[in-house]
Amino acid sequence: MSVEVKQEPALDTDQETRILLLCHENPEGINDALIQEHMPQFDVQQRVTAINRLLSTGRIDLLKSSSGKLIYKLKDSSAADPVKGGDQQEKVVYQIIKDAGNKGIWIRDIRFKSNLLLTQVNKILKNLESKKLIKAVKSVAASKKKVYMLYNLEPDRTVTGGAWYSDQDFESEFVEVLNQQCYKFLVQKAELSKRTKEDPIAQRNGSFASSQDVWKFISELGISKVQLSVEDIETILDTLIYDGKCEQTIVAAAGDGGQTKLYRAVNSLINSTGLMRMPCGSCPVIQNCHVGGAVSPTTCVYFKDWLQLQ
Amino acid sequence: MSNCKSSICSHLIKDHFGDLTQTVCDVLLQKCDCHLRQLTSEAKIPLDRVKHVLTVLIQNNLVTFQKNKRGQTEYTLDHDAILWRNRIPHYIFCGKNLYGDAAELLIEDIAHNGQITMSTVVENVTDKLNEALENAGHPKIGASVVYEKFKALANTHFIKQCVNPLETLCPEDIDECAVAKLYTVPPFQPGNRKRKLASDEEAQPVNKKIKTEAGASAADDHIYWTINNNRFHRYFTDQLLIKAIRSKIDERAGQILQTILRLNEVMTEDLALTSNPVSFIEIFQALPKDLQLSKQICEQYLTVMADDSTGFVNKIGDSGGGMYTINMMKAMTTICTAHVESVIQERFGSKSLRIFRVLILKKHLEQKQIEELVMIPAKEAKELLYNMFAQNFITITEISKTADHAPARSFYLFRVNLEQVARMLLEHSMKALMNTIVKREMETRENRRLMEKEERAEAIIANLERSGGDAEQKEEILQSITPAEKTQLKRVKHMINMLDQCELQLDETIFVLETYLQYCETKLKTKR
């Protein structure tokens, strides 16, 4: 009877260390073929056990490469396993949420990616939430939709709506106030330029203000609790263009290349049109108005009121 | 020819000419081209009365006639000409602004008479002016002053000779020389109705029509003059542009634009999409001297206007110091857009105006994009957008991703079709105009008794003054009108004034919309 020394356990840990070493050397990840190359002495069974052990202890990650092959990557030990004690499913879900970054991910998408049942996913999410590992953020686009993201991450702008939304509410008064302030600034600049400059080209150029100037002015005014960026101010200035109160020109920027947008206040072309100076212009029942009908010019209430005004 | 427009024509005819004419016109409005017998039977009026009515209408350029295929003469009513009668006060005001009091009276006289010879009108106006001057204590003026004004009006094409419809075969027969002849004024000899033909008329190139006329009479009795409506309309269009530039840039820019337009006045044809190019030197020389603009400043103003976002003026070359044209199509589009935006603002509010302007600027947008750009809470923006859509100011284009046009898988793009909106508003304005006319007639009818009483009282007082009555009798007459009636009268007068003014302002909107649509049609024709 020959004595066979079971070499496996020592060999196993040895194998695991060697696989880990390989992972260290190839930070991009190693695949099965590579392990086999380096350690031809271990057979498939041993390799599988070793890898499973490494996976369950959370030393390496199992990923799918772009070509569809399986890759093993060394897990960053600093981000060491907050889900300690959690089971495999929780780890999977946690990983999916982490990958979504600061945009967050919707519950249906979690289900798709993890291939788990809805009830399971729900339970896991509740678990993770109670452990304070993830949080739910309401999206501003659809108010019933909740996206999940890691606890310590700041939600992205598209979710919260950026500076114009506070707690899912669009701050229309804030936008209005900013609108008026920007307009006032532009009007003052235009008037100053008209007073001081003589020739028309200088007047026009003097009345232009770049978006930087407006941004500085608004920041100095201090009416905003939130720090506004130049892009925010540009969206406000765009609404002024849509109101017909100012116009925009784009010129080549000085120095740093690219383009600057210049804005200036403009007067409107006409005051108001003749049609709207009389009741018929804004009459809601004009379609029904006929001579001799229930609604007619001779019996029109709006006409009566309008003609009484002295 | 919309229902509304027909009713307005009918009412206007009644206002200006009376009930009989209205009956005849109603038949013409309904039946379009009619011959005499048909008119008589439909209107149920004796033949000679119908003939009389038709004569009056033809004299006033409201009815034209032509031979139809069966050799009968058919009469057609010119709807636009009737609506233009509403603008006569505007024409008179223009004449006064441009050439003074004499021109004002000239245009008024010509407009009242429809077609009139030069000698008659000049003498009439001279008499009227002299009467007024005498009353005011100024010295009389000679007819030559009035004649000069007449010539000035003809030279700038505000009045033109009537084309004899019996001798002209069709409008295309009139060649260039004849067109120039339309505005040539024969010399005037006061107090002398029948004169020999003046020498410069003989020098005119031969034209069959003129030769027969020249041979037929030896006076200018057969040369009738009438108002050139198209020219006045062009002038109004120019005024619109000048007003717009004046409020956008400043007063001096308006003056410069006026100079450019005046240089182009008689050269550019009607409804041209862009005006003829004018060089900078011409503009500078034609500027009024009291503006005192230096060459440099003038050039700068032109640059500012050329760079402006409204795009009225284009610089197309550098010869002669810079060649500038006026882009009429763009100008009319901008002005029409401004009027439409004013309608939106007054009707729906400033927030809707923002949405509307976004759509005009960006052409096509989805609902979500609109909500983002416009910085209005999404729910409110949606409501305003659909409100405007329900009233047909905005249209939707559906682009489906799949063949089954499922709503969940299609793009719905909102856009503004300015021509369609302009037509809708034109209809709306016509209806408003009709309502104003009807309301005014109603007020006049209801208070007729009172107004007649007041007229009688005033006539008696005037008589008394002339025959030297004493103050007591005047007092008596004045007191026959009780204070209550006086307030009523004041109220009625105020109402009628307001409605009149309303008609004039509506006419301004109608003019803008109509001119824009005309330019659109011209653009379409030139594309083909």
Tab-separated table of N, CA and C in Angstrom, chain A residues 134-237:
chain	number	residue	atom	x	y	z
A	134	ILE	N	-26.889	52.169	-0.117
A	134	ILE	CA	-27.421	52.825	-1.307
A	134	ILE	C	-28.537	53.761	-0.872
A	135	LYS	N	-28.977	54.603	-1.810
A	135	LYS	CA	-30.117	55.461	-1.496
A	135	LYS	C	-30.977	55.609	-2.748
A	136	ALA	N	-32.221	56.000	-2.503
A	136	ALA	CA	-33.153	56.206	-3.629
A	136	ALA	C	-33.310	57.701	-3.845
A	137	VAL	N	-33.215	58.108	-5.092
A	137	VAL	CA	-33.363	59.522	-5.426
A	137	VAL	C	-34.511	59.649	-6.413
A	138	LYS	N	-35.417	60.612	-6.161
A	138	LYS	CA	-36.540	60.769	-7.101
A	138	LYS	C	-36.070	61.542	-8.317
A	139	SER	N	-36.439	61.040	-9.469
A	139	SER	CA	-36.017	61.720	-10.692
A	139	SER	C	-36.984	62.854	-10.999
A	140	VAL	N	-36.422	63.927	-11.542
A	140	VAL	CA	-37.272	65.088	-11.824
A	140	VAL	C	-38.076	64.889	-13.108
A	141	ALA	N	-37.612	63.974	-13.943
A	141	ALA	CA	-38.306	63.785	-15.224
A	141	ALA	C	-39.657	63.126	-15.007
A	142	ALA	N	-39.638	61.987	-14.280
A	142	ALA	CA	-40.900	61.328	-13.960
A	142	ALA	C	-40.950	61.208	-12.464
A	143	SER	N	-41.937	61.850	-11.863
A	143	SER	CA	-41.857	61.977	-10.409
A	143	SER	C	-42.090	60.668	-9.677
A	144	LYS	N	-42.653	59.657	-10.364
A	144	LYS	CA	-42.882	58.395	-9.657
A	144	LYS	C	-41.655	57.489	-9.725
A	145	LYS	N	-40.766	57.831	-10.636
A	145	LYS	CA	-39.615	56.964	-10.874
A	145	LYS	C	-38.575	57.196	-9.806
A	146	LYS	N	-38.019	56.125	-9.271
A	146	LYS	CA	-36.937	56.257	-8.299
A	146	LYS	C	-35.688	55.609	-8.871
A	147	VAL	N	-34.581	56.329	-8.775
A	147	VAL	CA	-33.326	55.704	-9.190
A	147	VAL	C	-32.474	55.463	-7.949
A	148	TYR	N	-31.738	54.353	-7.991
A	148	TYR	CA	-30.874	53.999	-6.864
A	148	TYR	C	-29.436	54.311	-7.193
A	149	MET	N	-28.723	54.832	-6.219
A	149	MET	CA	-27.295	55.048	-6.394
A	149	MET	C	-26.599	54.886	-5.061
A	150	LEU	N	-25.258	54.852	-5.104
A	150	LEU	CA	-24.510	54.660	-3.874
A	150	LEU	C	-24.751	55.813	-2.914
A	151	TYR	N	-24.633	55.495	-1.646
A	151	TYR	CA	-25.066	56.437	-0.627
A	151	TYR	C	-24.320	57.759	-0.658
A	152	ASN	N	-23.037	57.652	-0.873
A	152	ASN	CA	-22.261	58.872	-0.734
A	152	ASN	C	-22.102	59.649	-2.013
A	153	LEU	N	-22.766	59.229	-3.060
A	153	LEU	CA	-22.606	59.936	-4.328
A	153	LEU	C	-23.587	61.096	-4.443
A	154	GLU	N	-23.148	62.146	-5.157
A	154	GLU	CA	-23.994	63.296	-5.450
A	154	GLU	C	-24.812	62.990	-6.711
A	155	PRO	N	-26.114	63.129	-6.683
A	155	PRO	CA	-26.888	62.822	-7.895
A	155	PRO	C	-26.522	63.755	-9.039
A	156	ASP	N	-26.621	63.224	-10.211
A	156	ASP	CA	-26.239	63.983	-11.393
A	156	ASP	C	-27.290	65.041	-11.711
A	157	ARG	N	-26.926	66.003	-12.556
A	157	ARG	CA	-27.820	67.117	-12.876
A	157	ARG	C	-29.101	66.692	-13.579
A	158	THR	N	-28.934	65.695	-14.445
A	158	THR	CA	-30.125	65.314	-15.217
A	158	THR	C	-31.206	64.739	-14.320
A	159	VAL	N	-30.774	64.206	-13.158
A	159	VAL	CA	-31.766	63.608	-12.266
A	159	VAL	C	-32.454	64.684	-11.433
A	160	THR	N	-31.630	65.548	-10.848
A	160	THR	CA	-32.252	66.548	-9.976
A	160	THR	C	-32.677	67.789	-10.728
A	161	GLY	N	-32.239	67.937	-11.970
A	161	GLY	CA	-32.613	69.128	-12.715
A	161	GLY	C	-31.672	70.285	-12.541
A	162	GLY	N	-30.640	70.122	-11.767
A	162	GLY	CA	-29.669	71.217	-11.713
A	162	GLY	C	-30.131	72.379	-10.862
A	163	ALA	N	-29.629	73.527	-11.208
A	163	ALA	CA	-29.829	74.689	-10.345
A	163	ALA	C	-31.270	75.175	-10.307
A	164	TRP	N	-32.072	74.777	-11.276
A	164	TRP	CA	-33.414	75.341	-11.343
A	164	TRP	C	-34.407	74.552	-10.523
A	165	TYR	N	-34.026	73.390	-10.097
A	165	TYR	CA	-34.960	72.580	-9.331
A	165	TYR	C	-34.499	72.500	-7.898
A	166	SER	N	-35.386	72.672	-6.971
A	166	SER	CA	-35.043	72.384	-5.588
A	166	SER	C	-36.108	71.428	-5.087
A	167	ASP	N	-35.705	70.234	-4.723
A	167	ASP	CA	-36.652	69.213	-4.274
A	167	ASP	C	-37.723	68.952	-5.298
A	168	GLN	N	-37.298	68.676	-6.483
A	168	GLN	CA	-38.250	68.257	-7.514
A	168	GLN	C	-39.198	69.350	-7.967
A	169	ASP	N	-39.094	70.537	-7.392
A	169	ASP	CA	-39.994	71.598	-7.843
A	169	ASP	C	-39.234	72.550	-8.722
A	170	PHE	N	-39.835	72.916	-9.826
A	170	PHE	CA	-39.181	73.887	-10.686
A	170	PHE	C	-39.349	75.263	-10.064
A	171	GLU	N	-38.248	75.953	-9.866
A	171	GLU	CA	-38.339	77.229	-9.157
A	171	GLU	C	-38.632	78.337	-10.143
A	172	SER	N	-39.912	78.532	-10.448
A	172	SER	CA	-40.204	79.503	-11.496
A	172	SER	C	-39.974	80.941	-11.048
A	173	GLU	N	-40.196	81.225	-9.729
A	173	GLU	CA	-39.987	82.623	-9.317
A	173	GLU	C	-38.519	82.983	-9.402
A	174	PHE	N	-37.681	82.011	-9.060
A	174	PHE	CA	-36.242	82.244	-9.122
A	174	PHE	C	-35.830	82.573	-10.550
A	175	VAL	N	-36.357	81.746	-11.483
A	175	VAL	CA	-36.030	81.981	-12.893
A	175	VAL	C	-36.528	83.345	-13.334
A	176	GLU	N	-37.753	83.699	-12.906
A	176	GLU	CA	-38.324	84.997	-13.277
A	176	GLU	C	-37.457	86.138	-12.774
A	177	VAL	N	-37.055	86.049	-11.508
A	177	VAL	CA	-36.244	87.121	-10.926
A	177	VAL	C	-34.937	87.269	-11.686
A	178	LEU	N	-34.302	86.129	-11.957
A	178	LEU	CA	-33.043	86.183	-12.697
A	178	LEU	C	-33.240	86.808	-14.063
A	179	ASN	N	-34.356	86.392	-14.707
A	179	ASN	CA	-34.714	86.920	-16.024
A	179	ASN	C	-34.751	88.446	-15.999
A	180	GLN	N	-35.509	88.979	-14.988
A	180	GLN	CA	-35.659	90.427	-14.929
A	180	GLN	C	-34.345	91.123	-14.638
A	181	GLN	N	-33.549	90.532	-13.761
A	181	GLN	CA	-32.284	91.169	-13.410
A	181	GLN	C	-31.350	91.235	-14.610
A	182	CYS	N	-31.260	90.126	-15.339
A	182	CYS	CA	-30.391	90.121	-16.518
A	182	CYS	C	-30.863	91.183	-17.505
A	183	TYR	N	-32.190	91.249	-17.706
A	183	TYR	CA	-32.723	92.209	-18.664
A	183	TYR	C	-32.402	93.630	-18.238
A	184	LYS	N	-32.554	93.889	-16.933
A	184	LYS	CA	-32.261	95.237	-16.457
A	184	LYS	C	-30.807	95.593	-16.712
A	185	PHE	N	-29.924	94.627	-16.458
A	185	PHE	CA	-28.501	94.873	-16.669
A	185	PHE	C	-28.233	95.233	-18.126
A	186	LEU	N	-28.841	94.461	-19.039
A	186	LEU	CA	-28.596	94.707	-20.456
A	186	LEU	C	-29.154	96.061	-20.879
A	187	VAL	N	-30.340	96.394	-20.358
A	187	VAL	CA	-30.947	97.677	-20.733
A	187	VAL	C	-30.083	98.831	-20.253
A	188	GLN	N	-29.572	98.690	-19.011
A	188	GLN	CA	-28.720	99.773	-18.494
A	188	GLN	C	-27.488	99.941	-19.354
A	189	LYS	N	-26.905	98.809	-19.726
A	189	LYS	CA	-25.697	98.896	-20.551
A	189	LYS	C	-25.996	99.583	-21.872
A	190	ALA	N	-27.141	99.229	-22.472
A	190	ALA	CA	-27.493	99.818	-23.764
A	190	ALA	C	-27.719	101.313	-23.632
A	191	GLU	N	-28.415	101.712	-22.552
A	191	GLU	CA	-28.700	103.137	-22.398
A	191	GLU	C	-27.428	103.926	-22.161
A	192	LEU	N	-26.539	103.344	-21.363
A	192	LEU	CA	-25.272	104.023	-21.097
A	192	LEU	C	-24.507	104.227	-22.387
A	193	SER	N	-24.482	103.166	-23.192
A	193	SER	CA	-23.748	103.262	-24.441
A	193	SER	C	-24.358	104.307	-25.358
A	194	LYS	N	-25.706	104.385	-25.382
A	194	LYS	CA	-26.361	105.345	-26.256
A	194	LYS	C	-26.042	106.774	-25.839
A	195	ARG	N	-25.978	106.967	-24.507
A	195	ARG	CA	-25.737	108.326	-24.011
A	195	ARG	C	-24.328	108.780	-24.300
A	196	THR	N	-23.371	107.872	-24.100
A	196	THR	CA	-21.990	108.322	-24.119
A	196	THR	C	-21.365	108.273	-25.506
A	197	LYS	N	-21.814	107.331	-26.353
A	197	LYS	CA	-21.103	107.198	-27.617
A	197	LYS	C	-21.813	107.966	-28.703
A	198	GLU	N	-21.051	108.415	-29.655
A	198	GLU	CA	-21.610	109.246	-30.699
A	198	GLU	C	-22.064	108.476	-31.930
A	199	ASP	N	-21.148	107.664	-32.452
A	199	ASP	CA	-21.515	107.070	-33.737
A	199	ASP	C	-22.237	105.735	-33.520
A	200	PRO	N	-23.039	105.351	-34.480
A	200	PRO	CA	-23.933	104.209	-34.253
A	200	PRO	C	-23.217	102.883	-34.035
A	201	ILE	N	-22.097	102.688	-34.711
A	201	ILE	CA	-21.422	101.391	-34.549
A	201	ILE	C	-20.893	101.259	-33.128
A	202	ALA	N	-20.282	102.352	-32.634
A	202	ALA	CA	-19.773	102.289	-31.260
A	202	ALA	C	-20.907	102.105	-30.278
A	203	GLN	N	-22.055	102.719	-30.579
A	203	GLN	CA	-23.202	102.564	-29.687
A	203	GLN	C	-23.625	101.115	-29.627
A	204	ARG	N	-23.677	100.522	-30.805
A	204	ARG	CA	-24.150	99.140	-30.830
A	204	ARG	C	-23.152	98.216	-30.139
A	205	ASN	N	-21.863	98.436	-30.434
A	205	ASN	CA	-20.871	97.561	-29.812
A	205	ASN	C	-20.803	97.756	-28.311
A	206	GLY	N	-21.017	99.007	-27.888
A	206	GLY	CA	-20.943	99.272	-26.454
A	206	GLY	C	-22.101	98.648	-25.696
A	207	SER	N	-23.200	98.400	-26.404
A	207	SER	CA	-24.353	97.870	-25.680
A	207	SER	C	-24.305	96.357	-25.557
A	208	PHE	N	-23.284	95.747	-26.167
A	208	PHE	CA	-23.169	94.297	-26.045
A	208	PHE	C	-22.556	93.922	-24.705
A	209	ALA	N	-23.017	92.824	-24.134
A	209	ALA	CA	-22.407	92.287	-22.913
A	209	ALA	C	-22.194	90.807	-23.128
A	210	SER	N	-21.029	90.323	-22.734
A	210	SER	CA	-20.791	88.887	-22.904
A	210	SER	C	-21.458	88.142	-21.762
A	211	SER	N	-21.628	86.841	-21.946
A	211	SER	CA	-22.288	86.059	-20.901
A	211	SER	C	-21.451	86.060	-19.624
A	212	GLN	N	-20.128	86.214	-19.772
A	212	GLN	CA	-19.263	86.311	-18.586
A	212	GLN	C	-19.634	87.525	-17.741
A	213	ASP	N	-19.827	88.677	-18.448
A	213	ASP	CA	-20.158	89.910	-17.726
A	213	ASP	C	-21.446	89.747	-16.940
A	214	VAL	N	-22.440	89.164	-17.609
A	214	VAL	CA	-23.736	89.016	-16.942
A	214	VAL	C	-23.593	88.079	-15.749
A	215	TRP	N	-22.793	87.038	-15.943
A	215	TRP	CA	-22.620	86.070	-14.860
A	215	TRP	C	-21.987	86.732	-13.651
A	216	LYS	N	-20.974	87.601	-13.926
A	216	LYS	CA	-20.317	88.293	-12.822
A	216	LYS	C	-21.306	89.185	-12.091
A	217	PHE	N	-22.117	89.903	-12.884
A	217	PHE	CA	-23.077	90.815	-12.293
A	217	PHE	C	-24.049	90.073	-11.386
A	218	ILE	N	-24.565	88.943	-11.905
A	218	ILE	CA	-25.557	88.200	-11.126
A	218	ILE	C	-24.920	87.610	-9.871
A	219	SER	N	-23.682	87.128	-10.016
A	219	SER	CA	-23.039	86.551	-8.824
A	219	SER	C	-22.841	87.624	-7.769
A	220	GLU	N	-22.484	88.840	-8.238
A	220	GLU	CA	-22.249	89.893	-7.252
A	220	GLU	C	-23.535	90.328	-6.602
A	221	LEU	N	-24.644	90.246	-7.341
A	221	LEU	CA	-25.940	90.614	-6.769
A	221	LEU	C	-26.297	89.735	-5.589
A	222	GLY	N	-25.894	88.482	-5.702
A	222	GLY	CA	-26.094	87.588	-4.569
A	222	GLY	C	-27.525	87.175	-4.336
A	223	ILE	N	-28.351	87.159	-5.383
A	223	ILE	CA	-29.737	86.760	-5.162
A	223	ILE	C	-29.891	85.253	-5.223
A	224	SER	N	-28.818	84.578	-5.610
A	224	SER	CA	-28.962	83.141	-5.764
A	224	SER	C	-28.271	82.427	-4.618
A	225	LYS	N	-29.012	81.453	-4.026
A	225	LYS	CA	-28.385	80.715	-2.935
A	225	LYS	C	-27.403	79.705	-3.503
A	226	VAL	N	-27.784	79.183	-4.686
A	226	VAL	CA	-26.956	78.160	-5.311
A	226	VAL	C	-25.939	78.836	-6.207
A	227	GLN	N	-24.772	78.308	-6.283
A	227	GLN	CA	-23.771	78.867	-7.182
A	227	GLN	C	-24.183	78.576	-8.621
A	228	LEU	N	-24.284	79.637	-9.425
A	228	LEU	CA	-24.704	79.442	-10.805
A	228	LEU	C	-23.499	79.453	-11.709
A	229	SER	N	-23.567	78.622	-12.748
A	229	SER	CA	-22.453	78.600	-13.693
A	229	SER	C	-22.792	79.482	-14.885
A	230	VAL	N	-21.796	79.662	-15.759
A	230	VAL	CA	-22.028	80.508	-16.938
A	230	VAL	C	-23.085	79.888	-17.845
A	231	GLU	N	-23.111	78.552	-17.906
A	231	GLU	CA	-24.123	77.910	-18.759
A	231	GLU	C	-25.513	78.198	-18.252
A	232	ASP	N	-25.668	78.231	-16.900
A	232	ASP	CA	-26.988	78.551	-16.355
A	232	ASP	C	-27.414	79.928	-16.793
A	233	ILE	N	-26.486	80.885	-16.684
A	233	ILE	CA	-26.816	82.251	-17.083
A	233	ILE	C	-27.143	82.289	-18.568
A	234	GLU	N	-26.438	81.463	-19.333
A	234	GLU	CA	-26.743	81.481	-20.769
A	234	GLU	C	-28.140	80.970	-21.054
A	235	THR	N	-28.597	79.962	-20.273
A	235	THR	CA	-29.985	79.517	-20.505
A	235	THR	C	-30.968	80.628	-20.156
A	236	ILE	N	-30.678	81.400	-19.112
A	236	ILE	CA	-31.562	82.518	-18.773
A	236	ILE	C	-31.555	83.550	-19.894
A	237	LEU	N	-30.360	83.857	-20.418
A	237	LEU	CA	-30.276	84.834	-21.504
A	237	LEU	C	-31.000	84.318	-22.744
